[in-house]
């Protein structure tokens, strides 16, 4: 079931800009709507809406998270658990994850990393699809220095 936009919508268009599948339509200053068969239930529209005008797939009002670098959750990869399957990369609807190679020349490995943090819509699809439970979502404001270091693709196992 797709997300829905309520009559609280003022037509600001923030949801249109963040939607990875162009599943939202509407004119400026008019109520927008979600195109059911195009919505992938990522929730980005609800997290970005300043007027709390979005209901999730089961009818709950979505909570806005300010899309500042420190508040928007980002994927953290536990490389000790990661099996290099790339399921997280394939699951990402905005292609913000990419492969990076470890520096060790004797045991060079391809690892997933957050290549474009500003493109991340915090959909959690990467974490949900990871078969090794190696991906968690966490706002940078709650990360340790080491977690921020790892998020930048500097691998430590």
mmCIF file of C-alpha atoms in Angstrom, residues 18 41 51 59 89 97 125 145 147:
data_model
loop_
_atom_site.group_PDB
_atom_site.id
_atom_site.type_symbol
_atom_site.label_atom_id
_atom_site.label_comp_id
_atom_site.label_asym_id
_atom_site.label_seq_id
_atom_site.Cartn_x
_atom_site.Cartn_y
_atom_site.Cartn_z
ATOM 1 C CA UNK A 18 13.042 13.874 -2.678
ATOM 2 C CA UNK A 41 7.206 2.905 0.322
ATOM 3 C CA UNK A 51 3.475 20.235 7.240
ATOM 4 C CA UNK A 59 -2.230 5.325 7.833
ATOM 5 C CA UNK A 89 23.959 -1.376 -3.143
ATOM 6 C CA UNK A 97 26.004 3.448 -2.148
ATOM 7 C CA UNK A 125 16.253 -0.443 2.214
ATOM 8 C CA UNK A 145 34.245 9.476 15.603
ATOM 9 C CA UNK A 147 31.711 5.400 12.940
#
